[in-house]
mmCIF file of C-alpha atoms in Angstrom:
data_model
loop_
_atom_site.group_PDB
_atom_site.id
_atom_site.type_symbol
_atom_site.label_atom_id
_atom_site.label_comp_id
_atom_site.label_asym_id
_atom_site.label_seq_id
_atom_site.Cartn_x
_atom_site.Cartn_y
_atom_site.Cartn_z
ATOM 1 C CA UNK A 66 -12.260 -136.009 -160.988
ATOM 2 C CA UNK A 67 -14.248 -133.232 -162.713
ATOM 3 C CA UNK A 68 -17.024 -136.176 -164.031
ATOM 4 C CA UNK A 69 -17.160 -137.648 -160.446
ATOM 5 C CA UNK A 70 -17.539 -134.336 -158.398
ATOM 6 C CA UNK A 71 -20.239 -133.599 -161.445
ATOM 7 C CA UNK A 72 -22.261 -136.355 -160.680
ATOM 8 C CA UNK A 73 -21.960 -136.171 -156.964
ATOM 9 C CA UNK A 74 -23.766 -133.186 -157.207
ATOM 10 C CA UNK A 75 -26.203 -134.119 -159.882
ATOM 11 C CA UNK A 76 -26.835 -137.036 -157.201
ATOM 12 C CA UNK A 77 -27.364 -134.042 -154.442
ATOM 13 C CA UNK A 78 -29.809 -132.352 -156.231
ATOM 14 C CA UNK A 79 -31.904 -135.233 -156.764
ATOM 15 C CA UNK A 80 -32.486 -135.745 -153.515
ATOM 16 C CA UNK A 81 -33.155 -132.037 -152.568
ATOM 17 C CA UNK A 82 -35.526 -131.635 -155.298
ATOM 18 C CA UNK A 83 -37.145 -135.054 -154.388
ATOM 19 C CA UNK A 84 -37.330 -133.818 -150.595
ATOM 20 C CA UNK A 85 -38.876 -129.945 -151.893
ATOM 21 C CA UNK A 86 -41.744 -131.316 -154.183
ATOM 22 C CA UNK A 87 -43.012 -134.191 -151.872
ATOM 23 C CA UNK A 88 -45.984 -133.587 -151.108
ATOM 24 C CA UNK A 89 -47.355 -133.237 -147.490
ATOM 25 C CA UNK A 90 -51.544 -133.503 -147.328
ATOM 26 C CA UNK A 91 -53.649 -132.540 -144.336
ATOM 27 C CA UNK A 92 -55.750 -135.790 -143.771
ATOM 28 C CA UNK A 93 -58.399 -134.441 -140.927
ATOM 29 C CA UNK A 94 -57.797 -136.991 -138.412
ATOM 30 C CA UNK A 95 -55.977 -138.008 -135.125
ATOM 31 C CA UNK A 96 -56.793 -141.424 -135.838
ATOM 32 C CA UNK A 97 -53.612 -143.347 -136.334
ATOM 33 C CA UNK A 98 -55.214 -146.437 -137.244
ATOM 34 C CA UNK A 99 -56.655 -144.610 -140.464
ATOM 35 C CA UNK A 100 -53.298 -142.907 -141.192
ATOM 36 C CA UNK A 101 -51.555 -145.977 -141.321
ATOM 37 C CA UNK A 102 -54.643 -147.786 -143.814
ATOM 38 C CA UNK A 103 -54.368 -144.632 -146.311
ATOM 39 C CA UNK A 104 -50.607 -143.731 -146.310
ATOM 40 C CA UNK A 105 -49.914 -147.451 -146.945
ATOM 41 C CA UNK A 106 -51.677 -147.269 -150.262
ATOM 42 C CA UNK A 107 -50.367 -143.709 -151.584
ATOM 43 C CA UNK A 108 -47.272 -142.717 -153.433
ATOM 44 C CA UNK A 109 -44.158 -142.097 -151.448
ATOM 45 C CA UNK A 110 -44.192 -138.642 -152.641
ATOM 46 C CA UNK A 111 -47.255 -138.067 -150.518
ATOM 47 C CA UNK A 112 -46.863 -137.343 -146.901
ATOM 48 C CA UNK A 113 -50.132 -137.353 -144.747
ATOM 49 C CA UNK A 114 -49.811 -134.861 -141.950
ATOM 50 C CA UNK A 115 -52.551 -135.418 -139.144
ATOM 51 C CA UNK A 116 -54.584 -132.463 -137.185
ATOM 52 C CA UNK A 117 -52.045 -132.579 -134.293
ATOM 53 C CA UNK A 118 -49.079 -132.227 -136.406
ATOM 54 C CA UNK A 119 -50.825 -128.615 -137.898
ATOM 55 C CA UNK A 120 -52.104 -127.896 -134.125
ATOM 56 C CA UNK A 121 -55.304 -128.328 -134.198
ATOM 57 C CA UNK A 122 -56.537 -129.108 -131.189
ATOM 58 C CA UNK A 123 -60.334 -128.130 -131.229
ATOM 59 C CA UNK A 124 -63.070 -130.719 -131.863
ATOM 60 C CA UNK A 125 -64.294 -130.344 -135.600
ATOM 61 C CA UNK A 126 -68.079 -129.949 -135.909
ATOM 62 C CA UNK A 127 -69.637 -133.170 -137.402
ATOM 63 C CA UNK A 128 -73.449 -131.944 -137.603
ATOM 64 C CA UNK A 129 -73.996 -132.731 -141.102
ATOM 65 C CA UNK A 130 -77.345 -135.144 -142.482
ATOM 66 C CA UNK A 131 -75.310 -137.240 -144.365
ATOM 67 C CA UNK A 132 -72.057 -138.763 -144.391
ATOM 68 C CA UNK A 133 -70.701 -136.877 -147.378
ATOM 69 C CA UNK A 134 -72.034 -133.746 -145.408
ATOM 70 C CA UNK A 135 -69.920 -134.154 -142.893
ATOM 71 C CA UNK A 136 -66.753 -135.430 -145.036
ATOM 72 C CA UNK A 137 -67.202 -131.670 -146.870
ATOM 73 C CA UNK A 138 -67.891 -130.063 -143.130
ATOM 74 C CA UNK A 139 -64.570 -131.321 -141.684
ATOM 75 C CA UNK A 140 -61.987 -130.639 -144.664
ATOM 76 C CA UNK A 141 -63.821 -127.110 -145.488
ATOM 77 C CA UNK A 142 -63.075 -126.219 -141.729
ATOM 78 C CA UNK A 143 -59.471 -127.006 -141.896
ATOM 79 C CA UNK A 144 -58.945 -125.451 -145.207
ATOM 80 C CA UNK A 145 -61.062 -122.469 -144.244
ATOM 81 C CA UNK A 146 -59.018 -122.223 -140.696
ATOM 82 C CA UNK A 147 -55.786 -123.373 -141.745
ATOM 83 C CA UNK A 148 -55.026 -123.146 -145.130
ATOM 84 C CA UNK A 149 -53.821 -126.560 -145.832
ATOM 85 C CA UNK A 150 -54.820 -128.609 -148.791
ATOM 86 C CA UNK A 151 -56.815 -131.312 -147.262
ATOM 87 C CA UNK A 152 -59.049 -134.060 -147.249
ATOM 88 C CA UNK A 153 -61.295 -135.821 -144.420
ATOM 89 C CA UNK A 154 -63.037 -138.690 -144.486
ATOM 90 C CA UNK A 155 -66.288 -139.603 -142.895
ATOM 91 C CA UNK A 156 -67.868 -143.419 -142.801
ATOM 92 C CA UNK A 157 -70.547 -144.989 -141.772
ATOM 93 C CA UNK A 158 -71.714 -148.509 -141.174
ATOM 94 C CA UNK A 159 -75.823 -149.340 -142.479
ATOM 95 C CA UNK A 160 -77.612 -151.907 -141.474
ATOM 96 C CA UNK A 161 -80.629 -152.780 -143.699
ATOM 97 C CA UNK A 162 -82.881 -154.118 -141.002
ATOM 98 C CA UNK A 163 -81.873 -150.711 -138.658
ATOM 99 C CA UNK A 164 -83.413 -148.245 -141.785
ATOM 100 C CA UNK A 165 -79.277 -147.963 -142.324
ATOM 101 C CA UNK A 166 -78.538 -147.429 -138.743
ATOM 102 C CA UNK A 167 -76.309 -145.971 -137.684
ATOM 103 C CA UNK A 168 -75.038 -144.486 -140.651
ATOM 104 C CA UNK A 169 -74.124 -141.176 -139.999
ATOM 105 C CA UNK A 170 -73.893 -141.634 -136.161
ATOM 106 C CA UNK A 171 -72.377 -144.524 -136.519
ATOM 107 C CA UNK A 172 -69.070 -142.970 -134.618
ATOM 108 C CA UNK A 173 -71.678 -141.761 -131.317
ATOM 109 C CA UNK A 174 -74.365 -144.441 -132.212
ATOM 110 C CA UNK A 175 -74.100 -145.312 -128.428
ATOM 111 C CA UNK A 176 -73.238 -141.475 -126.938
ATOM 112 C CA UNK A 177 -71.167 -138.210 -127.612
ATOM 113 C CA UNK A 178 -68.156 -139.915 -125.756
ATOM 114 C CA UNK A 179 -67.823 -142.398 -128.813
ATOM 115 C CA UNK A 180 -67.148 -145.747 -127.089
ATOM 116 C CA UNK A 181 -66.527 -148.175 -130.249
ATOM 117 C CA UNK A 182 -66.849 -151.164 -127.596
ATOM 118 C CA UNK A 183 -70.444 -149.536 -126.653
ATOM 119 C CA UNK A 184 -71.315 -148.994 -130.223
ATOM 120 C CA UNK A 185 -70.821 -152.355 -131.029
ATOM 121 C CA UNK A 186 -72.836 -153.808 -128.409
ATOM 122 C CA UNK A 187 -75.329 -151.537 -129.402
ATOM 123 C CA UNK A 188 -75.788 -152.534 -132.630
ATOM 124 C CA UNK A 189 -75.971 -156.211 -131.613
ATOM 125 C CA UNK A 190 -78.103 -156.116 -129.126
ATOM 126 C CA UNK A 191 -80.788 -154.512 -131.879
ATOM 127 C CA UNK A 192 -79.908 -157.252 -133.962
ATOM 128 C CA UNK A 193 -81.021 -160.363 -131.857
ATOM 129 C CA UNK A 194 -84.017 -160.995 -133.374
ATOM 130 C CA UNK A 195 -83.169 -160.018 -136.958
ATOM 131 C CA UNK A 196 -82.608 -162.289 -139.592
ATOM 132 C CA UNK A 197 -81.671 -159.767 -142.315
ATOM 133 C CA UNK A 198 -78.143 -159.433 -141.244
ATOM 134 C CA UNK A 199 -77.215 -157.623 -144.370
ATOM 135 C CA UNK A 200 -74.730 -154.145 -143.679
ATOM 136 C CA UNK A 201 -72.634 -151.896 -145.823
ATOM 137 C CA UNK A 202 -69.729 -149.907 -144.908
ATOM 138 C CA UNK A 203 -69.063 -146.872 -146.917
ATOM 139 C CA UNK A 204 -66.390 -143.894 -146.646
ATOM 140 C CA UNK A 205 -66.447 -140.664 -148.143
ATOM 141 C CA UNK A 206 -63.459 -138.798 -148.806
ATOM 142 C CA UNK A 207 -63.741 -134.347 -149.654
ATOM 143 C CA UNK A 208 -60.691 -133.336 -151.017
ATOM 144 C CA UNK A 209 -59.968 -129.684 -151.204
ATOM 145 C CA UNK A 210 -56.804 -128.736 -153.140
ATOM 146 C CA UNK A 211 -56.547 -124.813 -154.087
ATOM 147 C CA UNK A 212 -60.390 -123.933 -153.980
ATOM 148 C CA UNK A 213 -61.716 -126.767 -155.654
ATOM 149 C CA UNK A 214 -63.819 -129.582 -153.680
ATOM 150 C CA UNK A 215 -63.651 -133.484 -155.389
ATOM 151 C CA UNK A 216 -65.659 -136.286 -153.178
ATOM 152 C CA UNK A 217 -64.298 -140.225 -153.371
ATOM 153 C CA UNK A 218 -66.809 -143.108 -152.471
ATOM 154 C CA UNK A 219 -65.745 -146.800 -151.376
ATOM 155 C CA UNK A 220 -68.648 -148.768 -150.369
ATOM 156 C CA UNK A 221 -68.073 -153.066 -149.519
ATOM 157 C CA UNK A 222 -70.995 -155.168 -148.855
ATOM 158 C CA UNK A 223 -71.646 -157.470 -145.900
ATOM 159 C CA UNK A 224 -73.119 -159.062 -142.850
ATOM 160 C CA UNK A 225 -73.097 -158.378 -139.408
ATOM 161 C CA UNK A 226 -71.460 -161.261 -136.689
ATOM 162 C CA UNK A 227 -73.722 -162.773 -134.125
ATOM 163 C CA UNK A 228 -70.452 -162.271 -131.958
ATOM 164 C CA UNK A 229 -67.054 -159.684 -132.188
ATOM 165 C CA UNK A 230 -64.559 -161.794 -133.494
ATOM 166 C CA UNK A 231 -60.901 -160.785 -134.198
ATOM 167 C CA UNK A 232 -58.073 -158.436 -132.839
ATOM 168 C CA UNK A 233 -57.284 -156.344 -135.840
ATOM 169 C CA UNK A 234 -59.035 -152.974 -137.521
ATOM 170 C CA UNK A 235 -61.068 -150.877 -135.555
ATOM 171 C CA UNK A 236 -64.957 -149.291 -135.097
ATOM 172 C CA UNK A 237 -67.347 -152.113 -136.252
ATOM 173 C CA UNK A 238 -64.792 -154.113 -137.731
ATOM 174 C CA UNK A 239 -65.003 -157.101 -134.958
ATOM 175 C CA UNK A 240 -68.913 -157.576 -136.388
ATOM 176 C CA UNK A 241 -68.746 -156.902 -139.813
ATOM 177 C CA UNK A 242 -68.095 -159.950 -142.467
ATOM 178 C CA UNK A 243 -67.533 -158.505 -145.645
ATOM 179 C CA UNK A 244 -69.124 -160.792 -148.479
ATOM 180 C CA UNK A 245 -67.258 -163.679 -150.131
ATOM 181 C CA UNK A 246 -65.426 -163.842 -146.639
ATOM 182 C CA UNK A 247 -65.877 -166.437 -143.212
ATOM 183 C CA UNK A 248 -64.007 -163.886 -140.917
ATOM 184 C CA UNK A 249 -64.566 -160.079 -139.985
ATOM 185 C CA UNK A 250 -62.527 -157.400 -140.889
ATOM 186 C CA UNK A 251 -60.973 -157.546 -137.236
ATOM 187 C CA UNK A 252 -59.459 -161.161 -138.068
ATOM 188 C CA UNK A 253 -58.715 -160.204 -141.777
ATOM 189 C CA UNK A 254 -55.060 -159.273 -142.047
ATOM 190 C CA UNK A 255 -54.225 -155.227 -142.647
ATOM 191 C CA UNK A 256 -52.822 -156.115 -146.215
ATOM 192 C CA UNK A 257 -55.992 -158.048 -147.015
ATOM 193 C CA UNK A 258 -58.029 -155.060 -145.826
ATOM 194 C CA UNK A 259 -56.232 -152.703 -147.741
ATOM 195 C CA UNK A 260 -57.477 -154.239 -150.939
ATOM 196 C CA UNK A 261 -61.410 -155.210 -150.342
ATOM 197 C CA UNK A 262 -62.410 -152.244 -147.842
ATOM 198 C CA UNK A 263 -64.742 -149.178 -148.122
ATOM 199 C CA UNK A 264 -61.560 -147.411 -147.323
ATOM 200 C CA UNK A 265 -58.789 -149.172 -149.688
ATOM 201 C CA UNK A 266 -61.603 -148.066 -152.398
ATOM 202 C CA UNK A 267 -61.975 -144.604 -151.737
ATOM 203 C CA UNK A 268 -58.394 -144.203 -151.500
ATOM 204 C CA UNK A 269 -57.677 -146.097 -154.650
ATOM 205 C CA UNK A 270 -59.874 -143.266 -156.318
ATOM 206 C CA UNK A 271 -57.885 -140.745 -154.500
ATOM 207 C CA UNK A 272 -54.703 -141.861 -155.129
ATOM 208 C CA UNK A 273 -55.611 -142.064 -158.947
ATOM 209 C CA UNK A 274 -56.870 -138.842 -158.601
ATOM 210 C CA UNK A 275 -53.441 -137.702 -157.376
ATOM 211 C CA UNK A 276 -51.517 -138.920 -159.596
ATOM 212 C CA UNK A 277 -53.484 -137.398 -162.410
ATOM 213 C CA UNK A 278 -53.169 -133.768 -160.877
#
């Protein structure tokens, strides 16, 4: 009886001390579509927390030159206003024949009110008459953890659609054919994604990251 009621509670602190050290990271976002992408692909013993869940409610200055710029700019602000270890993301789409359009502004490319519908239509409607239809998609991730700062980069290669095509992803993803594929990344499966995109490879070198720490 003694062994049993022994391990029963050998049993009961596992759990407990599995439920005390997870891990719960700030990831600067209200996006659930981008919650869902990352937490899929990190440990179990990682929890992502979004802005809303800490409160915040204000609109986080992206004002930054450069995507990485703005990355830093968002997860400084929460760590700097809320303590939290953190990380935010930023990503942008570039378009060769656009000088990398829209790149940084690829979220308001077609206004402050960031329509993604209007964004894409945008961007095709400069593309008519190009020929060079060759685009990039790449995410930056800033992690800040105690007072230290570590950037992740995932970049896939591509081609922009004459037409949207597909249900699934979000942003560009109805006109953007990542190389080696037929279909966009809106009629790619979610699992499929998760292992080619800009995203899947910045969080791979997160994740590895994390695990190392």
């Amino acid at each position: 009886m003694l062994e049993v009621l022994l391990y029963g509670a050998l049993l009961f602190y596992n759990k407990n001390k599995s439920l005390h050290t997870m891990k719960k990271l700030v990831f600067a976002t209200n996006n659930p579509h981008k919650i869902k992408e990352v937490q899929a692909m990190l440990p179990q013993d990682i929890q992502l927390v979004s802005l809303e869940a800490i409160g915040c409610q204000e609109e986080i200055p992206e004002t930054a030159d450069t995507i990485e710029d703005n990355a830093i700019l968002k997860a400084k602000y929460i760590k700097d206003n809320y303590g939290y270890d953190v990380f935010a993301d930023d990503t942008g789409l570039e378009i060769e024949a656009l000088n990398n359009e829209p790149g940084v502004r690829s979220a308001r490319y077609a206004g402050e009110h960031k329509n993604s519908l209007e964004n894409m239509q945008l961007v095709l409607q400069k593309m008519k008459k190009q020929t060079n239809r060759k685009a990039r998609f790449k995410t930056i991730f800033a992690l800040y953890i105690g007072k230290k700062l570590h950037l992740f980069e995932g970049i896939v290669q591509g081609f922009i659609s004459q037409n949207p095509k597909g249900e699934n992803g979000f942003g560009y993803d109805p006109i953007f054919i990542p190389n080696g594929y037929e279909q966009t990344f809106a009629e790619i499966s979610c699992q499929e994604k998760n292992t080619i995109s800009h995203r899947a490879k910045a969080t791979q070198q997160l994740v590895t990251f994390l695990k190392q720490f």
